[in-house]
Coordinates of C-alpha atoms in Angstrom, one line a residue:
X1 CA 29.4 188.1 156.3
X2 CA 32.3 190.3 158.2
X3 CA 34.8 186.7 158.2
X4 CA 33.6 186.7 153.6
X5 CA 34.8 190.1 153.3
X6 CA 37.8 189.4 155.7
X7 CA 39.2 186.2 153.7
X8 CA 38.2 188.9 150.8
X9 CA 40.6 191.3 152.0
X10 CA 43.6 189.3 152.4
X11 CA 43.7 189.0 148.4
X12 CA 47.3 189.9 147.3
X13 CA 47.6 191.9 143.9
X14 CA 49.9 191.0 141.3
X15 CA 51.3 194.2 141.7
X16 CA 52.0 193.2 145.3
X17 CA 53.2 189.4 144.9
X18 CA 55.9 190.5 142.4
X19 CA 57.4 193.5 145.1
X20 CA 57.8 190.8 147.7
X21 CA 60.0 188.8 144.7
X22 CA 62.2 191.1 144.6
X23 CA 62.8 191.6 148.1
X24 CA 63.5 187.7 148.6
X25 CA 67.0 187.0 148.8
X26 CA 69.3 187.6 146.2
X27 CA 69.9 184.9 143.3
X28 CA 71.7 185.5 140.2
X29 CA 70.3 184.2 137.2
X30 CA 71.5 182.0 135.1
X31 CA 69.4 181.2 132.1
X32 CA 70.7 184.6 129.7
X33 CA 67.4 186.4 127.5
X34 CA 67.9 187.7 124.0
X35 CA 65.3 189.5 122.6
X36 CA 64.7 190.4 118.8
X37 CA 64.3 194.0 117.5
X38 CA 63.0 195.3 114.7
X39 CA 61.6 198.6 113.5
X40 CA 58.7 198.9 115.9
X41 CA 61.2 198.7 119.2
X42 CA 64.2 199.5 117.8
X43 CA 63.7 202.3 120.3
X44 CA 65.8 203.1 122.8
X45 CA 63.6 204.0 126.0
X46 CA 62.0 200.3 125.0
X47 CA 65.3 198.4 124.9
X48 CA 66.5 200.5 127.8
X49 CA 63.4 198.7 129.8
X50 CA 63.6 195.2 128.0
X51 CA 67.4 195.7 130.0
X52 CA 66.4 196.7 132.7
X53 CA 62.9 194.1 133.3
X54 CA 66.0 191.0 131.9
X55 CA 67.4 191.0 129.1
X56 CA 70.9 190.6 128.4
X57 CA 71.4 190.5 124.8
X58 CA 70.0 191.9 121.6
X59 CA 69.2 190.1 118.2
X60 CA 67.8 191.5 114.5
X61 CA 66.6 189.6 112.0
X62 CA 67.2 190.4 108.9
X63 CA 63.9 189.1 107.5
X64 CA 62.1 191.6 109.9
X65 CA 64.2 194.3 108.5
X66 CA 63.6 196.1 105.1
X67 CA 65.0 199.4 105.9
X68 CA 69.1 198.7 106.6
X69 CA 69.3 202.1 108.9
X70 CA 68.0 200.3 111.3
X71 CA 71.4 198.5 111.7
X72 CA 73.1 201.5 112.2
X73 CA 70.3 202.6 114.7
X74 CA 70.9 199.2 117.0
X75 CA 74.2 200.0 117.6
X76 CA 74.2 203.8 118.7
X77 CA 71.7 202.3 120.7
X78 CA 73.7 199.7 122.1
X79 CA 76.7 202.2 122.7
X80 CA 74.8 204.5 124.6
X81 CA 73.6 201.8 126.5
X82 CA 75.9 200.1 127.2
X83 CA 77.6 203.4 129.2
X84 CA 74.0 204.5 130.4
X85 CA 73.8 200.6 132.6
X86 CA 77.5 200.2 132.7
X87 CA 77.3 196.4 131.3
X88 CA 78.7 194.8 128.3
X89 CA 75.1 193.9 125.2
X90 CA 76.0 191.9 122.5
X91 CA 73.8 192.3 118.9
X92 CA 73.6 189.7 116.9
X93 CA 72.4 189.8 113.7
X94 CA 70.3 186.3 111.6
X95 CA 70.5 186.6 108.8
X96 CA 67.2 185.4 106.2
X97 CA 69.0 182.8 103.6
X98 CA 66.5 181.6 101.7
X99 CA 63.5 181.4 103.5
X100 CA 59.9 182.7 102.6
X101 CA 58.0 184.9 105.1
X102 CA 55.1 186.3 104.8
X103 CA 55.5 190.1 105.1
X104 CA 53.5 193.1 107.5
X105 CA 49.7 192.4 108.5
X106 CA 47.0 195.3 109.6
X107 CA 46.8 193.0 113.5
X108 CA 49.8 190.8 115.1
X109 CA 47.4 188.1 114.9
X110 CA 43.9 187.8 112.3
X111 CA 41.7 185.3 112.7
X112 CA 41.2 183.5 109.4
X113 CA 38.1 181.3 108.8
X114 CA 37.8 177.8 107.5
X115 CA 36.1 177.5 103.9
X116 CA 37.5 181.0 102.7
X117 CA 39.5 182.2 100.4
X118 CA 43.0 184.4 100.8
X119 CA 45.0 185.5 98.3
X120 CA 49.4 185.2 98.7
X121 CA 50.9 187.8 96.1
X122 CA 54.4 188.8 95.5
X123 CA 54.0 192.9 95.8
X124 CA 55.7 193.5 99.1
X125 CA 53.9 196.9 99.6
X126 CA 50.5 194.8 100.4
X127 CA 49.8 194.9 103.7
X128 CA 48.7 191.5 105.2
X129 CA 44.7 191.2 106.5
X130 CA 42.3 188.3 105.8
X131 CA 42.1 188.1 102.1
X132 CA 45.2 188.6 100.5
X133 CA 48.7 188.7 101.9
X134 CA 52.1 188.8 100.4
X135 CA 55.7 186.9 100.8
X136 CA 59.5 188.4 100.8
X137 CA 60.8 186.3 98.2
X138 CA 59.7 185.0 95.0
X139 CA 60.4 181.1 94.2
X140 CA 57.0 180.2 95.9
X141 CA 55.9 181.3 92.6
X142 CA 58.2 179.3 90.8
X143 CA 57.9 176.1 92.8
X144 CA 54.0 175.8 93.7
X145 CA 51.1 174.5 92.0
X146 CA 47.5 174.0 91.7
X147 CA 46.8 171.6 94.6
X148 CA 49.7 171.9 96.7
X149 CA 49.8 172.7 100.2
X150 CA 51.1 175.6 102.0
X151 CA 52.0 175.4 106.0
X152 CA 53.0 178.8 107.4
X153 CA 53.9 179.3 111.0
X154 CA 55.0 175.6 111.5
X155 CA 51.7 174.3 110.1
X156 CA 49.7 176.6 113.0
X157 CA 48.1 178.0 109.5
X158 CA 47.2 175.1 106.4
X159 CA 46.4 176.7 102.8
X160 CA 44.8 174.7 99.7
X161 CA 45.7 176.1 96.4
X162 CA 42.9 175.8 94.5
X163 CA 43.4 178.9 91.1
X164 CA 46.7 180.5 90.6
X165 CA 46.1 183.6 88.7
X166 CA 48.0 185.3 86.4
X167 CA 48.9 188.2 85.1
X168 CA 46.1 190.7 83.8
X169 CA 43.6 188.7 85.1
X170 CA 45.3 189.0 88.9
X171 CA 45.2 193.1 88.0
X172 CA 42.3 193.7 86.8
X173 CA 40.7 191.0 90.5
X174 CA 43.8 192.9 93.0
X175 CA 42.0 196.6 91.3
X176 CA 38.7 195.6 92.3
X177 CA 38.5 194.3 95.4
X178 CA 42.0 196.0 96.3
X179 CA 41.3 199.5 95.1
X180 CA 43.2 201.3 98.6
X181 CA 46.3 199.4 96.7
X182 CA 45.7 198.9 93.2
X183 CA 43.8 201.5 92.2
X184 CA 42.2 202.4 88.7
X185 CA 41.8 206.0 86.1
X186 CA 39.2 206.9 87.5
X187 CA 39.9 206.8 91.7
X188 CA 43.8 208.1 91.5
X189 CA 42.2 211.4 89.3
X190 CA 39.2 211.7 91.5
X191 CA 42.0 211.9 94.7
X192 CA 44.0 214.0 93.0
X193 CA 41.3 216.1 92.3
X194 CA 40.5 216.7 95.8
X195 CA 44.4 217.2 96.9
X196 CA 44.0 219.7 93.7
X197 CA 40.7 221.7 95.1
X198 CA 41.6 221.6 99.3
X199 CA 45.5 223.6 97.6
X200 CA 43.0 226.1 95.2
X201 CA 40.5 227.2 98.5
X202 CA 44.6 227.2 100.6
X203 CA 46.1 230.1 97.3
X204 CA 42.3 232.0 97.1
X205 CA 43.0 232.2 100.9
X206 CA 46.5 233.9 100.8
X207 CA 45.5 235.2 97.0
X208 CA 43.2 237.3 98.2
X209 CA 44.9 240.9 97.1
X210 CA 45.6 239.7 93.7
X211 CA 43.2 240.9 91.2
X212 CA 40.4 239.1 89.8
X213 CA 42.0 238.9 86.4
X214 CA 45.1 237.7 87.2
X215 CA 43.8 234.7 89.5
X216 CA 41.9 233.0 86.5
X217 CA 45.4 233.3 84.5
X218 CA 47.4 231.7 86.8
X219 CA 44.8 229.2 87.5
X220 CA 43.6 228.1 83.8
X221 CA 47.9 227.9 83.1
X222 CA 48.1 226.0 86.5
X223 CA 45.4 223.7 85.5
X224 CA 47.0 223.5 81.8
X225 CA 50.4 222.0 83.5
X226 CA 48.3 219.5 86.2
X227 CA 46.4 217.9 83.5
X228 CA 49.6 217.0 81.8
X229 CA 51.4 216.2 85.1
X230 CA 48.3 213.7 85.4
X231 CA 48.2 212.4 82.6
X232 CA 51.6 211.4 82.5
X233 CA 52.0 210.3 86.1
X234 CA 48.7 207.6 85.0
X235 CA 50.7 206.5 82.3
X236 CA 53.6 206.2 84.0
X237 CA 51.7 203.7 86.4
X238 CA 49.7 202.0 83.6
X239 CA 53.2 200.6 81.7
X240 CA 55.2 199.8 85.4
X241 CA 52.2 197.7 86.1
X242 CA 51.7 196.4 82.4
X243 CA 55.8 195.6 82.6
X244 CA 55.9 193.6 86.3
X245 CA 54.7 190.1 86.2
X246 CA 52.2 189.3 88.5
X247 CA 50.8 186.2 90.0
X248 CA 48.6 185.5 92.8
X249 CA 47.2 182.4 94.5
X250 CA 44.3 181.9 95.3
X251 CA 43.6 179.4 98.5
X252 CA 42.0 177.7 100.3
X253 CA 41.6 177.8 104.1
X254 CA 41.7 174.4 105.7
X255 CA 41.2 175.3 109.3
X256 CA 40.1 178.0 112.1
X257 CA 43.7 179.8 113.1
X258 CA 45.1 182.7 113.6
X259 CA 48.1 184.1 111.2
X260 CA 50.6 186.3 112.6
X261 CA 52.8 188.5 110.5
X262 CA 56.6 187.7 109.4
X263 CA 56.3 184.0 109.9
X264 CA 58.2 181.5 107.9
X265 CA 55.9 179.7 104.6
X266 CA 56.9 176.1 103.8
X267 CA 55.0 174.1 100.4
X268 CA 54.3 170.5 100.4
X269 CA 56.9 169.0 97.8
X270 CA 60.2 172.0 99.1
X271 CA 59.3 170.8 102.7
X272 CA 60.0 167.2 102.0
X273 CA 62.7 167.5 98.7
X274 CA 64.2 170.7 100.2
X275 CA 65.3 171.3 96.5
X276 CA 67.4 174.6 97.3
X277 CA 70.1 172.5 99.8
X278 CA 71.1 170.4 97.5
X279 CA 72.5 170.5 93.7
X280 CA 73.7 167.6 91.1
X281 CA 76.8 169.3 89.0
X282 CA 77.5 167.9 86.0
X283 CA 80.1 164.8 87.3
X284 CA 77.8 163.4 89.5
X285 CA 79.2 164.2 92.4
X286 CA 76.9 166.3 95.1
X287 CA 77.6 170.2 95.6
X288 CA 76.4 172.8 97.9
X289 CA 74.7 175.3 96.8
X290 CA 75.0 177.9 98.9
X291 CA 72.3 179.2 101.5
X292 CA 73.7 182.2 101.3
X293 CA 71.6 185.3 99.1
X294 CA 73.2 188.8 97.7
X295 CA 70.6 190.1 101.0
X296 CA 72.9 188.0 103.3
X297 CA 76.2 189.6 101.8
X298 CA 75.1 192.7 102.1
X299 CA 73.5 192.6 105.8
X300 CA 76.5 190.8 107.3
X301 CA 79.1 193.0 105.8
X302 CA 77.1 195.9 107.7
X303 CA 77.0 193.9 110.7
X304 CA 80.9 193.9 110.3
X305 CA 81.6 197.3 109.7
X306 CA 79.5 197.6 112.5
X307 CA 81.5 195.5 115.0
X308 CA 78.2 193.3 115.7
X309 CA 78.9 190.4 118.3
X310 CA 77.7 187.4 115.7
X311 CA 75.5 185.9 112.9
X312 CA 73.3 183.6 112.5
X313 CA 73.4 181.7 109.3
X314 CA 70.0 180.2 109.0
X315 CA 69.3 176.7 107.7
X316 CA 72.2 175.0 108.1
X317 CA 72.5 171.8 106.8
X318 CA 76.1 170.9 106.2
X319 CA 79.4 172.1 107.8
X320 CA 80.9 173.7 104.2
X321 CA 78.4 176.3 104.7
X322 CA 80.1 177.2 107.7
X323 CA 83.2 177.7 105.8
X324 CA 81.6 179.4 103.0
X325 CA 80.4 182.2 105.3
X326 CA 83.3 182.5 107.3
X327 CA 85.6 182.6 103.8
X328 CA 83.4 185.4 103.1
X329 CA 83.8 187.2 106.8
X330 CA 87.4 186.7 106.1
X331 CA 90.1 186.4 109.1
X332 CA 90.4 190.0 110.3
X333 CA 87.0 189.6 112.3
X334 CA 86.0 188.1 115.3
X335 CA 82.2 188.1 115.0
X336 CA 81.0 185.0 116.3
X337 CA 79.1 182.2 113.4
X338 CA 76.3 180.6 115.5
X339 CA 73.4 178.6 113.3
X340 CA 70.1 177.8 113.0
X341 CA 69.5 174.5 113.1
X342 CA 66.1 173.9 110.5
X343 CA 66.2 170.6 108.5
X344 CA 66.9 166.2 109.6
X345 CA 69.6 166.4 107.9
X346 CA 71.4 169.8 109.9
X347 CA 70.5 167.2 112.9
X348 CA 72.4 163.7 110.9
X349 CA 75.1 166.6 111.2
X350 CA 75.5 168.3 114.0
X351 CA 78.2 166.9 115.1
X352 CA 80.9 168.0 112.5
X353 CA 78.7 171.8 112.1
X354 CA 79.6 172.3 115.2
X355 CA 83.0 171.8 115.4
X356 CA 83.5 174.4 112.9
X357 CA 80.4 176.8 114.3
X358 CA 80.8 178.7 117.9
X359 CA 77.5 177.8 118.3
X360 CA 73.8 177.3 118.0
X361 CA 70.2 177.8 118.0
X362 CA 67.3 175.0 118.0
X363 CA 64.9 176.5 115.8
X364 CA 62.4 173.8 117.5
X365 CA 59.5 175.0 115.3
X366 CA 61.1 174.8 111.3
X367 CA 62.1 171.4 112.7
X368 CA 58.4 170.3 113.2
X369 CA 57.8 170.6 110.0
X370 CA 60.5 168.5 109.1
X371 CA 60.0 165.4 111.9
X372 CA 57.3 164.2 113.6
X373 CA 56.8 166.6 115.9
X374 CA 56.6 164.3 119.4
X375 CA 60.3 163.2 117.9
X376 CA 61.1 166.8 118.1
X377 CA 61.6 166.9 121.8
X378 CA 63.9 164.2 122.4
X379 CA 65.8 166.1 119.4
X380 CA 66.2 169.4 121.4
X381 CA 67.5 167.3 124.3
X382 CA 69.9 165.5 122.5
X383 CA 71.3 169.1 120.7
X384 CA 71.6 170.5 124.1
X385 CA 73.5 167.7 125.1
X386 CA 76.1 167.5 122.6
X387 CA 76.8 171.5 122.5
X388 CA 77.1 170.6 126.4
X389 CA 80.4 168.0 126.0
X390 CA 81.8 170.8 122.7
X391 CA 81.8 173.7 124.6
X392 CA 79.8 175.5 122.2
X393 CA 76.8 177.7 124.0
X394 CA 73.1 177.3 123.0
X395 CA 69.9 178.9 122.7
X396 CA 66.5 177.9 122.3
X397 CA 64.2 180.1 120.0
X398 CA 60.2 179.7 118.3
X399 CA 57.2 179.4 120.6
X400 CA 58.2 180.5 124.2
X401 CA 55.6 183.0 125.2
X402 CA 53.9 183.0 121.8
X403 CA 50.5 183.4 123.9
X404 CA 51.8 187.1 125.3
X405 CA 51.9 188.7 121.8
X406 CA 48.5 189.2 122.7
X407 CA 48.2 187.7 126.5
X408 CA 49.7 190.0 129.2
X409 CA 50.3 186.4 131.4
X410 CA 52.3 183.2 129.9
X411 CA 50.0 179.9 129.7
X412 CA 50.7 177.1 132.0
X413 CA 52.6 175.5 129.3
X414 CA 54.5 177.8 128.0
X415 CA 56.4 177.9 131.5
X416 CA 56.3 174.5 132.1
X417 CA 58.4 174.2 128.2
X418 CA 60.6 176.6 129.6
X419 CA 61.2 174.7 133.1
X420 CA 62.5 172.2 130.5
X421 CA 65.4 173.6 128.9
X422 CA 66.4 175.4 132.7
X423 CA 66.8 172.4 134.2
X424 CA 68.6 171.6 131.3
X425 CA 71.5 174.4 131.5
X426 CA 70.5 176.3 128.2
X427 CA 72.5 179.2 127.8
X428 CA 70.0 181.3 126.6
X429 CA 66.0 181.3 124.9
X430 CA 65.7 184.0 122.1
X431 CA 62.7 185.9 121.7
X432 CA 61.4 186.6 117.8
X433 CA 57.8 187.4 117.9
X434 CA 57.0 188.7 120.6
X435 CA 59.6 191.2 121.5
X436 CA 58.8 192.4 117.8
X437 CA 55.3 192.5 116.5
X438 CA 54.1 191.6 119.9
X439 CA 51.5 194.4 122.0
X440 CA 53.8 193.4 125.5
X441 CA 57.7 193.6 124.3
X442 CA 58.7 194.1 128.5
X443 CA 56.7 191.9 130.2
X444 CA 57.2 189.1 128.1
X445 CA 61.0 189.7 129.0
X446 CA 60.0 190.5 132.6
X447 CA 57.3 187.2 133.0
X448 CA 60.6 185.0 131.4
X449 CA 62.4 186.4 134.3
X450 CA 60.7 185.4 137.0
X451 CA 60.8 182.5 136.1
X452 CA 63.7 181.4 135.0
X453 CA 65.0 182.6 137.7
X454 CA 61.8 180.9 139.7
X455 CA 63.2 177.3 138.3
X456 CA 66.6 177.8 138.9
X457 CA 66.3 178.4 142.7
X458 CA 63.8 175.6 143.2
X459 CA 66.1 173.0 141.4
X460 CA 69.0 172.2 143.5
X461 CA 72.4 171.8 141.8
X462 CA 74.4 168.2 142.7
X463 CA 77.9 167.0 141.4
X464 CA 77.2 164.8 138.2
X465 CA 80.8 163.0 139.1
X466 CA 83.2 163.5 136.0
X467 CA 81.9 164.9 132.9
X468 CA 84.1 165.5 129.7
X469 CA 83.6 168.0 127.6
X470 CA 86.5 168.3 125.2
X471 CA 88.4 171.7 124.7
X472 CA 90.8 171.8 121.2
X473 CA 93.8 174.1 122.7
X474 CA 94.9 172.3 125.9
X475 CA 93.4 168.9 127.3
X476 CA 95.0 169.6 130.4
X477 CA 92.5 172.2 131.0
X478 CA 89.5 170.1 131.9
X479 CA 90.9 168.6 134.6
X480 CA 91.6 171.6 136.2
X481 CA 88.3 172.7 135.4
X482 CA 87.5 169.3 137.2
X483 CA 88.9 169.7 140.1
X484 CA 88.0 173.8 141.0
X485 CA 84.0 172.2 140.3
X486 CA 84.9 169.2 142.5
X487 CA 85.7 172.2 145.1
X488 CA 83.0 174.4 144.1
X489 CA 79.8 172.4 145.0
X490 CA 82.0 170.6 148.2
X491 CA 82.9 173.7 150.0
X492 CA 79.3 175.4 148.7
X493 CA 81.1 178.4 147.1
X494 CA 79.1 181.7 146.2
X495 CA 81.2 182.9 143.3
X496 CA 84.4 181.8 141.4
X497 CA 86.3 184.5 140.2
X498 CA 88.2 184.0 137.0
X499 CA 90.4 186.0 134.9
X500 CA 90.3 184.5 131.2
X501 CA 90.3 185.8 127.9
X502 CA 86.8 183.4 127.0
X503 CA 87.5 180.2 127.0
X504 CA 87.1 179.3 129.7
X505 CA 84.4 180.1 131.7
X506 CA 82.7 178.8 128.4
X507 CA 83.9 175.6 129.9
X508 CA 82.9 176.0 133.9
X509 CA 80.2 177.1 133.0
X510 CA 79.6 173.7 131.0
X511 CA 80.4 171.9 133.5
X512 CA 77.6 173.1 135.7
X513 CA 79.1 175.3 138.1
X514 CA 76.6 175.8 141.2
X515 CA 77.1 179.9 141.2
X516 CA 78.2 182.6 139.4
X517 CA 81.7 182.6 137.3
X518 CA 83.0 186.1 137.3
X519 CA 84.8 186.3 133.9
X520 CA 87.4 189.0 134.4
X521 CA 88.7 190.1 130.9
X522 CA 90.0 192.6 129.3
X523 CA 88.6 192.6 125.7
X524 CA 85.4 193.9 125.3
X525 CA 84.2 191.5 122.4
X526 CA 84.7 188.3 125.1
X527 CA 82.7 190.4 127.6
X528 CA 79.8 190.7 125.0
X529 CA 79.6 187.3 123.4
X530 CA 80.6 186.1 127.2
X531 CA 76.9 187.6 128.1
X532 CA 74.9 185.0 126.1
X533 CA 76.3 182.3 128.9
X534 CA 74.4 180.5 131.4
X535 CA 75.7 181.3 134.8
X536 CA 78.5 183.9 133.7
X537 CA 79.3 187.6 134.5
X538 CA 80.8 188.8 132.2
X539 CA 83.3 192.2 134.4
X540 CA 85.2 194.1 132.0
X541 CA 88.6 195.5 133.4
X542 CA 91.4 197.9 131.8
X543 CA 93.9 195.2 132.1
X544 CA 94.9 191.9 133.2
X545 CA 97.8 193.0 134.8
X546 CA 98.4 193.4 138.6
X547 CA 95.8 190.1 139.1
X548 CA 96.9 190.2 143.4
X549 CA 95.7 194.5 143.4
X550 CA 92.4 193.2 141.1
X551 CA 91.0 191.2 143.1
X552 CA 90.1 192.9 146.3
X553 CA 88.1 195.7 143.8
X554 CA 86.4 193.0 142.2
X555 CA 85.2 191.2 145.6
X556 CA 84.5 194.1 147.4
X557 CA 81.9 195.6 144.2
X558 CA 80.5 192.1 145.1
X559 CA 80.1 192.3 148.4
X560 CA 78.1 195.6 147.7
X561 CA 75.9 194.5 146.1
X562 CA 75.2 191.4 148.4
X563 CA 76.0 188.7 146.4
X564 CA 79.1 187.9 149.1
X565 CA 79.5 188.3 152.3
X566 CA 81.6 187.4 155.5
X567 CA 82.1 183.3 156.0
X568 CA 81.9 183.0 152.1
X569 CA 84.2 180.5 149.8
X570 CA 85.3 182.0 146.9
X571 CA 88.0 180.3 144.1
X572 CA 89.9 182.6 142.6
X573 CA 91.6 181.5 139.3
X574 CA 94.2 183.2 137.3
X575 CA 96.0 182.5 134.5
X576 CA 94.8 181.5 131.2
X577 CA 93.3 177.4 129.5
X578 CA 92.0 176.3 127.2
X579 CA 93.8 179.5 125.0
X580 CA 97.4 180.1 122.9
X581 CA 98.7 182.1 126.2
X582 CA 99.2 179.1 128.5
X583 CA 97.9 177.5 130.7
X584 CA 96.5 178.5 134.0
X585 CA 98.7 178.6 136.6
X586 CA 96.5 179.4 140.2
X587 CA 93.9 178.7 142.1
X588 CA 93.1 179.6 145.3
X589 CA 90.0 179.3 147.4
X590 CA 89.5 182.3 149.9
X591 CA 87.6 182.8 152.6
X592 CA 85.8 185.7 152.8

């Protein structure tokens, strides 16, 4: 009995295990974490904790954001936390494009039972539950018809359209079934009466010194005015409801499932034909229909004014769409353009798209609606490899830690999936619903940071020989970068110190440097953008003039952090290559 009790006392709590992990030998995590932000999490205390937990960058999805003041707020929070935490924080704006999404829900997850009926309305004031949901675009109601299937959340929710309620029929049913959203005249009068009764009692208590006659006359006059006011409001509501064309789809739930808010919605004919992507002109030549909506234009105009660092163009299938966004942004901006690949056509044109884009976000759950789900893993692998060859940052998104929307720990399957992309040297992992409407945004970031760090510590980097990367401005740069990487492996270098304007650090990262790359730059935009590149630690300085004096101070800084110690080898690269300023002019191997 005593031996059993003693063995039980040896069981350690998770908190103690995590404390011990923090005391392990230093390892700088290479894989970056990008957190999506919405109205719920756009608070300085929450974002501060996310950054301390391991987040490197922030992204705001315009599909989740209905109040544009949130953009201003996020910019102010970023600027304040950059000063407070002393490191750069990039912000990405993800444009909604023409993707239709469902709206708010009463709960993060709602259980739908097979065979039950659920309605879909275009009225965006509806807060979704197991009986009704809304969508953010009206296209669905012009394209879908009875008998079509609707897929929500990349096929996790399957609905079949069984009936269509239009105009007066829809309004009448909604008023009967959802009186809190569509109150009828008697209910509205009752609510006004209760409000009036409450106000009247307050007035009576305050005016107890007034005469009874005066009170009575005043009350009669007030009642008359209120009656006219109520009648006018009811009349206005009737006119507004009468002039608004309302369509409701009645759908049967095909299987037991969980529904989450803001998830994309597809219909069978739309997913297959992709009508919104291409149209034929009168002369039979293909004309690219823009993916950029008026809302997108308003949103990225704000992003440009607020100094956001990158914009993600959704649903990109052709390079012309990137050219259009660049044209609309103008040549006077440093904003990078990322593309989110979601279609088979985008896969087919991937190399051409990446020639003109600055980076890529692989939305693999979207791809699963376009291709066989078992083929998506290979697509993902190929896109990561191609981005490496083209020297472009690549992030992965959707269904990263979905279980942690409501749970406090990830599943083993999720950890295995993350391990796979970490071993492929993905630049960053983007959290979406996990850090927007999920219940545990901070714990999600902590879990992802621990998983990435642990996988990296147990994945031994080996020199893979010559790997050809494409550097457009200066081909000599690839040779010198290869030489630096070869020396880093052979000498077990602990740090590469690089004085750069950006592209050099990205090149070294794509060659899989075996140690952290400290990119010293005088440009804040460069430092921010490098904070989503695998293995790169941006270090912002006032000027790159006087590198000889800067180097000892920077190395002393990293000594104090515990990254390097006496006896370690350091590679210092000064000068610039792969840019218009010139090529590398000095590479030095230092022994601390």
